[in-house]
Amino acid sequence: MTARMALWALLLEYDGTPFVGWQRQAQGLSVQQVLEEAAARLAGAPVGVAVAGRTDAGVHAAGQVAAVELPAHLPARQVRDALNYHMKPHPVVVLAAAPVPAGWHPRFSALERRYRYRILDRRARPALLAGRVWHHPAALDTILMAQAALPLLGRHDFTSFRAAACQAASPIRTLDRLAVTRAGEIVTIEAVARSFLHHQVRNLVGTLALVGCGRWPPERAAEALAARDRSAAGPTAPAAGLTLEAVRYAEDPFAAG
Amino acid sequence: MTARMALWALLLEYDGTPFVGWQRQAQGLSVQQVLEEAAARLAGAPVGVAVAGRTDAGVHAAGQVAAVELPAHLPARQVRDALNYHMKPHPVVVLAAAPVPAGWHPRFSALERRYRYRILDRRARPALLAGRVWHHPAALDTILMAQAALPLLGRHDFTSFRAAACQAASPIRTLDRLAVTRAGEIVTIEAVARSFLHHQVRNLVGTLALVGCGRWPPERAAEALAARDRSAAGPTAPAAGLTLEAVRYAEDPFAAG
């Protein structure tokens, strides 16, 4: 007898450091593999997992969303706890699990993604935040960075901030938020959009950092955007500083939890 | 020719996870050993390091203070950067270095220590904060914890919260602050005193957690204090949640930096 299956949404937190990224690769351990192996043990058969955002190697998640077919009759708490048990000792956990309607998709149903990028702006390398921040020893002026970020908001062709490997059909995206704030030695850049191009947030951060340390005048960020040429913008900021914070849907799948 | 030596104060950040604690042990790597070996390379001869608070294995520091004899003529930035270079790749860094008067002592000159203890109050184990928090799966009521903390403030015999191995001459301490706050899933306990007994903060936290999850009524914390008996208080909370945040002196040695 086979249990009736249902589609489950999973809210995930993970430390990206030990992984080759979300997606399965020929070599190395991926978050997807850890989750799929745990889900297979719960389902009693191999299962495939879909995800809201395929994070790169070293990128973290505090609110990634995935979907997977699992037995329909299980209580949500049991799905969460059983998956967490099977994913030990890997730094991936399910924060919440909830059944969703057939056809719901964590990627295509998403209305908004929120990323947070953290820079440690001090001379000494990080000890407590190693692997969680970009260490930038040259002092950053966040006022200039915020000034440079302003003209990047809205609907644009983001070719200059797009990885060569990006598979999106169009380079047009609408950037709803690109906020630069400071709390002591930590400079945080929050980026919000319906969706992002590959490496878009890290390329935006790499460009803003050139402005922050005085190597570029603030207006050059807008010029880089207008150039529609990757080589016109700044370098890709390191993966360690980036965290996928949240994915928003028309209805929050986890509202009941 | 030997360089003229001076006493230097060092402000330190470290991740306690990989260490046997501050102090050198027969087995395993200590923070003290990492710093003394780096200082010896800078001084060109073996040196001894004194410290404000000898943290236990797994306990972190964001503002530990140490003192060491180093060449007097060096610029402060160079002392900091050279020590950080020699301490690579260990998760210990010097945030600031400053010359201090002969006779100044990081432990005996200290007026106040501030510790922060963080509890992750949720069902799922930590992924992003692994090694930085105490994972407490049973829900905590921080109002009850704050209520239990109140009668522990002030000058008391803290025998009930003192490790058997504690070497202090007296169990009398004055607790100036024991604040319980919550930010989402993170419960933070801030403890401030001129000095603490061995394991005092972790034993206070272990006791407050019994109150927070409803196993003890709040007034039992004060009864445990009055008993002057270690077995009357709660268990020792795990080291991972504890960070030495700051040490205060009559004059801030690092004010000029």
Coordinates of C-alpha atoms in Angstrom, one line a residue:
Chain A
M1 CA 0.0 0.0 0.0
T2 CA 1.3 3.4 -0.9
A3 CA 0.4 6.5 1.1
R4 CA -1.5 9.3 -0.7
M5 CA 0.9 12.0 -1.5
A6 CA 0.5 15.8 -1.3
L7 CA 2.6 18.8 -2.1
W8 CA 4.3 20.4 0.9
A9 CA 6.0 23.8 1.1
L10 CA 9.1 23.9 3.3
L11 CA 10.7 27.0 4.9
L12 CA 14.4 26.5 5.1
E13 CA 17.4 27.9 6.9
Y14 CA 21.0 26.9 5.9
D15 CA 24.6 27.8 6.2
G16 CA 25.9 27.9 2.6
T17 CA 29.6 27.5 3.6
P18 CA 30.0 23.7 3.3
F19 CA 27.8 23.3 0.1
V20 CA 28.4 23.6 -3.6
G21 CA 25.2 25.7 -3.7
W22 CA 21.5 24.8 -3.8
Q23 CA 21.7 22.7 -6.9
R24 CA 23.0 19.2 -7.3
Q25 CA 26.5 19.1 -9.0
A26 CA 28.6 16.3 -10.3
Q27 CA 31.0 16.9 -7.5
G28 CA 30.4 18.0 -3.9
L29 CA 27.4 18.2 -1.6
S30 CA 24.5 20.5 -2.4
V31 CA 21.6 21.6 -0.2
Q32 CA 19.2 20.0 -2.6
Q33 CA 20.9 16.6 -2.2
V34 CA 20.7 16.8 1.6
L35 CA 17.0 17.8 1.5
E36 CA 16.1 15.2 -1.2
E37 CA 17.8 12.4 0.7
A38 CA 16.0 13.3 3.9
A39 CA 12.6 13.6 2.0
A40 CA 13.2 10.2 0.3
R41 CA 13.5 8.6 3.7
L42 CA 10.3 10.2 4.9
A43 CA 8.4 9.4 1.6
G44 CA 9.9 5.9 1.3
A45 CA 10.8 6.6 -2.4
P46 CA 13.0 9.0 -4.3
V47 CA 11.5 12.5 -4.5
G48 CA 12.4 15.8 -6.3
V49 CA 12.5 19.1 -4.6
A50 CA 11.7 22.5 -6.3
V51 CA 13.0 25.7 -4.9
A52 CA 12.3 29.5 -4.9
G53 CA 15.9 30.6 -5.5
R54 CA 18.9 28.5 -6.5
T55 CA 21.6 30.0 -4.2
D56 CA 25.2 29.8 -5.2
A57 CA 28.0 28.1 -3.3
G58 CA 28.6 29.8 0.0
V59 CA 25.4 31.8 -0.1
H60 CA 23.1 31.4 3.0
A61 CA 19.4 31.2 3.5
A62 CA 17.3 32.3 6.5
G63 CA 14.0 32.0 4.6
Q64 CA 14.4 29.8 1.4
V65 CA 11.2 28.1 0.2
A66 CA 11.1 24.6 -1.3
A67 CA 8.3 22.2 -2.3
V68 CA 8.3 18.4 -2.3
E69 CA 5.8 15.6 -2.6
L70 CA 5.3 13.9 0.8
P71 CA 2.7 11.7 2.4
A72 CA -0.6 13.7 2.8
H73 CA -1.6 12.4 6.1
L74 CA 1.4 13.5 8.2
P75 CA 1.0 16.4 10.7
A76 CA 3.1 19.5 9.7
R77 CA 5.2 19.3 12.9
Q78 CA 6.1 15.7 12.1
V79 CA 7.2 16.6 8.6
R80 CA 9.4 19.4 9.9
D81 CA 10.9 17.3 12.8
A82 CA 11.5 14.2 10.7
L83 CA 13.2 16.0 7.9
N84 CA 15.4 17.8 10.5
Y85 CA 16.3 14.5 12.1
H86 CA 17.3 13.0 8.7
M87 CA 19.3 16.1 7.7
K88 CA 21.6 15.9 10.7
P89 CA 24.4 16.9 11.0
H90 CA 24.3 19.1 7.9
P91 CA 23.6 22.8 8.6
V92 CA 20.2 22.8 6.9
V93 CA 16.9 22.9 8.8
V94 CA 13.2 23.1 8.0
L95 CA 11.7 25.9 10.1
A96 CA 8.1 25.2 9.0
A97 CA 6.2 22.8 6.7
A98 CA 2.8 23.3 5.3
P99 CA 0.6 21.5 2.7
V100 CA 0.0 23.6 -0.5
P101 CA -2.4 23.2 -3.4
A102 CA -1.3 21.0 -6.4
G103 CA 0.3 23.3 -9.0
W104 CA 1.8 25.7 -6.4
H105 CA 5.5 26.3 -7.2
P106 CA 8.0 27.9 -4.9
R107 CA 9.7 29.7 -7.8
F108 CA 6.9 30.6 -10.2
S109 CA 4.4 31.5 -7.5
A110 CA 6.8 33.9 -5.7
L111 CA 5.9 37.6 -5.8
E112 CA 9.1 38.9 -4.2
R113 CA 12.5 37.9 -3.0
R114 CA 14.4 39.7 -0.2
Y115 CA 18.2 39.4 0.1
R116 CA 20.5 40.8 2.7
Y117 CA 24.2 41.4 2.1
R118 CA 26.5 42.1 5.0
I119 CA 30.0 43.7 4.8
L120 CA 32.4 43.8 7.8
D121 CA 33.9 47.3 7.4
R122 CA 37.0 47.2 9.6
R123 CA 40.7 46.5 9.5
A124 CA 40.8 43.2 11.4
R125 CA 39.5 40.1 9.6
P126 CA 36.3 38.5 11.1
A127 CA 36.5 36.0 13.9
L128 CA 32.9 35.6 15.1
L129 CA 31.4 36.4 11.6
A130 CA 33.8 34.4 9.5
G131 CA 31.9 33.0 6.5
R132 CA 29.0 35.3 7.2
V133 CA 30.3 38.6 5.8
W134 CA 32.5 40.2 3.2
H135 CA 35.5 41.5 5.0
H136 CA 36.3 45.0 3.5
P137 CA 39.3 46.5 5.2
A138 CA 39.1 49.9 3.4
A139 CA 36.5 52.2 5.1
L140 CA 33.1 52.6 3.4
D141 CA 31.0 55.7 3.2
T142 CA 27.5 54.5 3.3
I143 CA 26.0 57.9 2.4
L144 CA 27.8 57.8 -0.9
M145 CA 26.7 54.1 -1.4
A146 CA 23.1 55.0 -0.7
Q147 CA 23.4 57.9 -3.2
A148 CA 24.8 55.5 -5.9
A149 CA 22.0 53.0 -5.2
L150 CA 19.1 55.4 -5.8
P151 CA 19.2 55.5 -9.7
L152 CA 19.4 51.7 -9.8
L153 CA 15.9 51.4 -8.3
G154 CA 13.0 50.6 -10.6
R155 CA 12.6 48.8 -14.0
H156 CA 15.9 48.5 -15.9
D157 CA 18.0 46.4 -18.2
F158 CA 20.4 45.0 -15.7
T159 CA 22.8 43.4 -18.3
S160 CA 25.8 45.2 -16.5
F161 CA 25.0 43.3 -13.3
R162 CA 24.3 39.9 -14.8
A163 CA 26.6 36.9 -14.7
A164 CA 27.7 35.6 -18.1
A165 CA 26.2 32.2 -17.1
C166 CA 22.7 33.7 -16.4
Q167 CA 20.0 31.7 -18.0
A168 CA 17.1 34.2 -17.7
A169 CA 15.3 35.0 -21.0
S170 CA 15.4 38.8 -20.3
P171 CA 17.8 41.1 -18.5
I172 CA 14.9 43.4 -17.5
R173 CA 14.2 43.4 -13.8
T174 CA 12.4 45.7 -11.4
L175 CA 14.5 46.5 -8.3
D176 CA 12.1 47.6 -5.5
R177 CA 14.6 48.2 -2.8
L178 CA 18.4 48.6 -2.5
A179 CA 19.0 50.1 1.0
V180 CA 22.4 50.7 2.5
T181 CA 22.5 50.9 6.3
R182 CA 25.3 50.8 8.9
A183 CA 25.2 49.3 12.5
G184 CA 28.7 49.8 13.9
E185 CA 31.2 47.9 11.7
I186 CA 28.5 46.1 9.8
V187 CA 27.2 47.6 6.5
T188 CA 24.0 46.0 5.4
I189 CA 22.6 46.1 1.8
E190 CA 19.0 45.0 1.5
A191 CA 17.8 44.1 -2.0
V192 CA 14.2 43.4 -2.8
A193 CA 12.7 42.5 -6.3
R194 CA 10.2 40.1 -7.8
S195 CA 13.2 38.2 -9.1
F196 CA 16.9 38.7 -9.7
L197 CA 19.4 37.8 -12.4
H198 CA 22.2 35.4 -11.6
H199 CA 24.8 37.2 -9.4
Q200 CA 22.7 40.5 -9.6
V201 CA 22.8 41.3 -5.9
R202 CA 26.5 40.4 -5.5
N203 CA 27.4 42.5 -8.6
L204 CA 25.3 45.5 -7.3
V205 CA 27.2 45.2 -4.0
G206 CA 30.6 45.0 -5.6
T207 CA 29.8 48.2 -7.5
L208 CA 28.4 50.0 -4.5
A209 CA 31.6 49.1 -2.5
L210 CA 33.8 50.8 -5.2
V211 CA 31.7 53.9 -4.5
G212 CA 31.9 53.4 -0.8
C213 CA 35.6 53.3 -0.6
G214 CA 36.0 56.4 -2.9
R215 CA 37.4 54.6 -6.0
W216 CA 34.2 55.6 -8.0
P217 CA 32.1 58.7 -7.8
P218 CA 28.5 57.8 -6.9
E219 CA 27.1 58.7 -10.4
R220 CA 29.3 56.1 -12.0
A221 CA 26.9 53.3 -10.8
A222 CA 24.1 54.7 -13.0
E223 CA 26.6 55.0 -15.9
A224 CA 27.5 51.4 -15.4
L225 CA 23.8 50.4 -15.5
A226 CA 23.2 52.5 -18.7
A227 CA 26.2 50.8 -20.4
R228 CA 24.4 47.4 -20.5
D229 CA 27.9 45.8 -20.4
R230 CA 29.1 43.6 -17.5
S231 CA 32.6 45.0 -17.8
A232 CA 31.3 48.5 -17.0
A233 CA 30.2 47.5 -13.5
G234 CA 32.1 46.5 -10.4
P235 CA 33.3 43.0 -9.4
T236 CA 31.1 40.3 -7.9
A237 CA 31.1 40.6 -4.1
P238 CA 32.0 37.3 -2.3
A239 CA 29.2 34.8 -1.7
A240 CA 29.7 34.6 2.1
G241 CA 28.0 38.0 2.7
L242 CA 24.8 37.1 1.0
T243 CA 21.6 35.6 2.7
L244 CA 18.3 34.9 1.1
E245 CA 16.1 36.3 3.8
A246 CA 12.5 35.8 2.6
V247 CA 10.3 34.9 -0.3
R248 CA 6.8 36.4 -0.5
Y249 CA 3.7 34.8 -2.0
A250 CA 0.2 36.0 -2.6
E251 CA -0.7 33.8 0.4
D252 CA 1.9 32.9 3.0
P253 CA 2.0 29.1 2.9
F254 CA 3.2 29.0 6.5
A255 CA 0.7 31.5 8.0
A256 CA -1.1 28.8 9.9
G257 CA 2.1 27.5 11.6
Chain B
M1 CA 70.5 45.3 20.5
T2 CA 67.2 44.6 22.1
A3 CA 64.2 46.9 21.5
R4 CA 62.8 48.8 24.5
M5 CA 59.6 47.0 25.6
A6 CA 56.3 48.5 26.8
L7 CA 53.0 47.1 28.1
W8 CA 50.3 46.9 25.4
A9 CA 46.6 46.4 25.9
L10 CA 44.9 44.3 23.2
L11 CA 41.1 44.3 22.4
L12 CA 40.3 40.8 21.2
E13 CA 37.5 39.0 19.3
Y14 CA 37.4 35.2 19.1
D15 CA 35.2 32.3 18.2
G16 CA 35.6 30.0 21.1
T17 CA 34.4 26.9 19.2
P18 CA 37.7 25.3 18.2
F19 CA 39.6 26.2 21.5
V20 CA 40.0 24.4 24.9
G21 CA 39.3 27.9 26.3
W22 CA 41.4 31.0 27.0
Q23 CA 44.0 29.3 29.2
R24 CA 46.7 26.9 28.0
Q25 CA 46.0 23.3 28.8
A26 CA 48.2 20.2 28.6
Q27 CA 46.0 19.0 25.6
G28 CA 44.4 21.1 22.8
L29 CA 44.8 24.6 21.4
S30 CA 44.0 27.6 23.6
V31 CA 43.4 31.2 22.7
Q32 CA 46.3 32.2 25.0
Q33 CA 48.7 29.9 23.0
V34 CA 47.6 31.4 19.7
L35 CA 48.1 34.9 20.9
E36 CA 51.4 34.2 22.8
E37 CA 52.9 32.5 19.8
A38 CA 52.0 35.5 17.6
A39 CA 53.3 38.0 20.2
A40 CA 56.5 36.0 20.5
R41 CA 57.1 36.4 16.7
L42 CA 56.6 40.2 17.0
A43 CA 58.7 40.5 20.1
G44 CA 61.4 38.2 19.0
A45 CA 61.4 36.3 22.3
P46 CA 58.8 34.4 24.4
V47 CA 56.2 36.6 26.1
G48 CA 53.4 36.0 28.6
V49 CA 49.9 37.4 28.1
A50 CA 47.5 38.4 30.9
V51 CA 43.8 38.6 30.3
A52 CA 40.6 40.2 31.8
G53 CA 38.5 37.0 31.8
R54 CA 39.6 33.4 31.4
T55 CA 36.8 32.2 29.2
D56 CA 35.9 28.4 29.1
A57 CA 36.0 26.1 26.1
G58 CA 33.4 27.1 23.5
V59 CA 32.8 30.6 25.0
H60 CA 33.2 33.5 22.6
A61 CA 34.6 37.0 23.0
A62 CA 33.6 40.2 21.2
G63 CA 35.6 42.5 23.6
Q64 CA 38.1 40.5 25.6
V65 CA 41.1 42.5 26.9
A66 CA 44.6 41.2 27.2
A67 CA 48.0 42.7 28.0
V68 CA 51.5 41.8 26.7
E69 CA 55.0 43.2 26.6
L70 CA 55.9 44.3 23.1
P71 CA 58.5 46.6 21.5
A72 CA 57.7 50.2 22.6
H73 CA 58.5 52.0 19.4
L74 CA 55.9 50.2 17.2
P75 CA 52.8 52.1 15.9
A76 CA 49.6 50.7 17.3
R77 CA 48.2 49.8 13.9
Q78 CA 51.3 47.8 13.2
V79 CA 51.0 45.8 16.4
R80 CA 47.3 45.0 15.6
D81 CA 48.0 44.1 12.0
A82 CA 51.2 42.0 12.7
L83 CA 49.5 40.0 15.4
N84 CA 46.5 39.4 13.2
Y85 CA 48.8 38.2 10.4
H86 CA 50.6 35.8 12.7
M87 CA 47.3 34.4 14.2
K88 CA 46.0 33.3 10.8
P89 CA 44.0 31.2 10.2
H90 CA 42.8 30.8 13.8
P91 CA 39.5 32.6 14.6
V92 CA 41.2 35.1 16.9
V93 CA 41.8 38.8 16.0
V94 CA 43.1 41.9 17.6
L95 CA 40.6 44.8 17.1
A96 CA 42.7 47.4 18.7
A97 CA 46.1 47.8 20.4
A98 CA 47.3 50.6 22.7
P99 CA 50.2 51.2 25.0
V100 CA 49.2 51.2 28.7
P101 CA 51.2 52.4 31.8
A102 CA 53.4 49.8 33.5
G103 CA 51.5 48.0 36.3
W104 CA 48.2 48.2 34.4
H105 CA 46.5 44.8 34.5
P106 CA 43.6 43.7 32.3
R107 CA 42.1 41.6 35.1
F108 CA 42.8 43.6 38.3
S109 CA 42.3 47.1 36.7
A110 CA 38.8 46.1 35.3
L111 CA 35.8 47.8 36.8
E112 CA 33.1 45.8 35.0
R113 CA 32.5 42.8 32.7
R114 CA 29.5 42.5 30.4
Y115 CA 28.4 39.1 29.1
R116 CA 25.7 38.3 26.6
Y117 CA 24.0 34.9 26.5
R118 CA 21.9 33.9 23.5
I119 CA 19.2 31.2 23.4
L120 CA 17.6 30.0 20.2
D121 CA 14.0 29.4 21.3
R122 CA 12.5 27.3 18.5
R123 CA 11.9 23.7 17.5
A124 CA 14.4 23.5 14.7
R125 CA 18.1 23.2 15.6
P126 CA 20.2 26.2 14.5
A127 CA 21.8 26.2 11.0
L128 CA 23.1 29.8 10.7
L129 CA 23.8 30.2 14.5
A130 CA 25.2 26.8 15.2
G131 CA 27.9 27.1 17.9
R132 CA 26.7 30.6 18.8
V133 CA 23.5 29.9 20.7
W134 CA 22.0 27.4 23.1
H135 CA 19.2 25.6 21.3
H136 CA 16.2 25.4 23.6
P137 CA 13.4 23.6 21.8
A138 CA 10.8 24.1 24.6
A139 CA 9.2 27.6 24.4
L140 CA 10.5 30.2 26.9
D141 CA 8.4 32.9 28.6
T142 CA 10.7 35.8 28.9
I143 CA 8.4 37.8 31.2
L144 CA 8.6 35.0 33.8
M145 CA 12.4 34.8 33.3
A146 CA 12.8 38.6 33.8
Q147 CA 10.6 38.3 37.0
A148 CA 12.9 35.5 38.3
A149 CA 16.0 37.5 37.5
L150 CA 15.0 40.6 39.5
P151 CA 15.8 39.3 43.1
L152 CA 19.2 38.0 41.9
L153 CA 20.4 41.6 41.3
G154 CA 22.6 43.3 43.8
R155 CA 25.2 42.0 46.3
H156 CA 24.7 38.4 47.3
D157 CA 26.5 35.1 48.2
F158 CA 26.3 33.4 44.8
T159 CA 27.5 29.9 46.1
S160 CA 24.4 28.3 44.4
F161 CA 25.6 29.6 41.0
R162 CA 29.3 28.9 41.4
A163 CA 31.2 26.0 39.8
A164 CA 32.8 23.5 42.2
A165 CA 36.2 24.3 40.5
C166 CA 35.8 28.1 41.2
Q167 CA 39.0 29.5 42.7
A168 CA 37.7 32.8 43.9
A169 CA 38.4 33.6 47.6
S170 CA 34.8 34.8 48.2
P171 CA 31.4 33.7 46.8
I172 CA 30.1 37.3 47.3
R173 CA 29.5 39.2 44.1
T174 CA 27.4 42.2 43.0
L175 CA 25.2 41.6 40.0
D176 CA 24.5 45.0 38.4
R177 CA 22.4 43.8 35.5
L178 CA 20.6 40.6 34.5
A179 CA 18.3 41.6 31.6
V180 CA 16.2 39.1 29.6
T181 CA 15.0 40.3 26.2
R182 CA 13.6 38.7 23.1
A183 CA 14.0 39.5 19.4
G184 CA 12.0 36.9 17.5
E185 CA 13.4 33.4 18.2
I186 CA 16.4 34.8 20.0
V187 CA 16.3 35.3 23.8
T188 CA 19.2 37.3 25.1
I189 CA 20.4 37.5 28.7
E190 CA 22.7 40.3 29.4
A191 CA 24.7 40.1 32.7
V192 CA 26.9 42.9 34.1
A193 CA 29.1 42.8 37.2
R194 CA 32.5 44.0 38.4
S195 CA 33.5 40.3 38.3
F196 CA 31.8 36.9 38.1
L197 CA 32.4 33.6 39.7
H198 CA 33.3 30.6 37.6
H199 CA 30.3 29.4 35.5
Q200 CA 28.2 32.1 37.2
V201 CA 26.5 33.5 34.1
R202 CA 25.9 30.0 32.6
N203 CA 24.4 28.8 35.9
L204 CA 22.2 31.8 36.2
V205 CA 21.0 31.2 32.6
G206 CA 20.4 27.5 33.2
T207 CA 18.2 28.5 36.2
L208 CA 16.3 31.2 34.3
A209 CA 15.6 28.7 31.5
L210 CA 13.9 26.3 34.0
V211 CA 11.6 29.2 34.9
G212 CA 11.1 30.2 31.3
C213 CA 9.8 26.8 30.2
G214 CA 7.5 26.5 33.2
R215 CA 9.3 23.8 35.1
W216 CA 10.0 26.2 38.0
P217 CA 7.9 29.1 39.4
P218 CA 9.8 32.4 39.1
E219 CA 10.2 32.7 42.9
R220 CA 12.3 29.5 43.1
A221 CA 15.3 31.4 41.5
A222 CA 15.5 33.5 44.7
E223 CA 15.1 30.4 46.9
A224 CA 18.0 28.8 45.0
L225 CA 20.1 31.8 45.7
A226 CA 19.2 31.8 49.4
A227 CA 20.1 28.1 49.7
R228 CA 23.8 28.8 49.1
D229 CA 24.0 25.3 47.6
R230 CA 25.0 24.6 44.0
S231 CA 22.5 21.7 43.9
A232 CA 19.6 24.0 44.7
A233 CA 20.1 26.0 41.4
G234 CA 19.6 24.9 37.7
P235 CA 22.1 23.2 35.4
T236 CA 25.0 25.0 33.7
A237 CA 23.8 26.4 30.3
P238 CA 26.0 25.3 27.3
A239 CA 29.2 27.4 26.6
A240 CA 28.2 28.1 22.9
G241 CA 25.6 30.7 23.9
L242 CA 28.0 32.9 25.9
T243 CA 30.0 35.9 24.7
L244 CA 32.2 38.2 26.7
E245 CA 31.1 41.5 25.2
A246 CA 33.1 44.1 27.0
V247 CA 35.4 45.0 29.9
R248 CA 35.3 48.5 31.3
Y249 CA 38.2 50.3 32.9
A250 CA 38.5 53.7 34.7
E251 CA 40.1 54.9 31.5
D252 CA 39.4 53.2 28.2
P253 CA 42.8 52.0 26.9
F254 CA 41.5 52.1 23.3
A255 CA 39.8 55.5 23.4
A256 CA 42.5 57.1 21.2
G257 CA 42.1 54.4 18.5

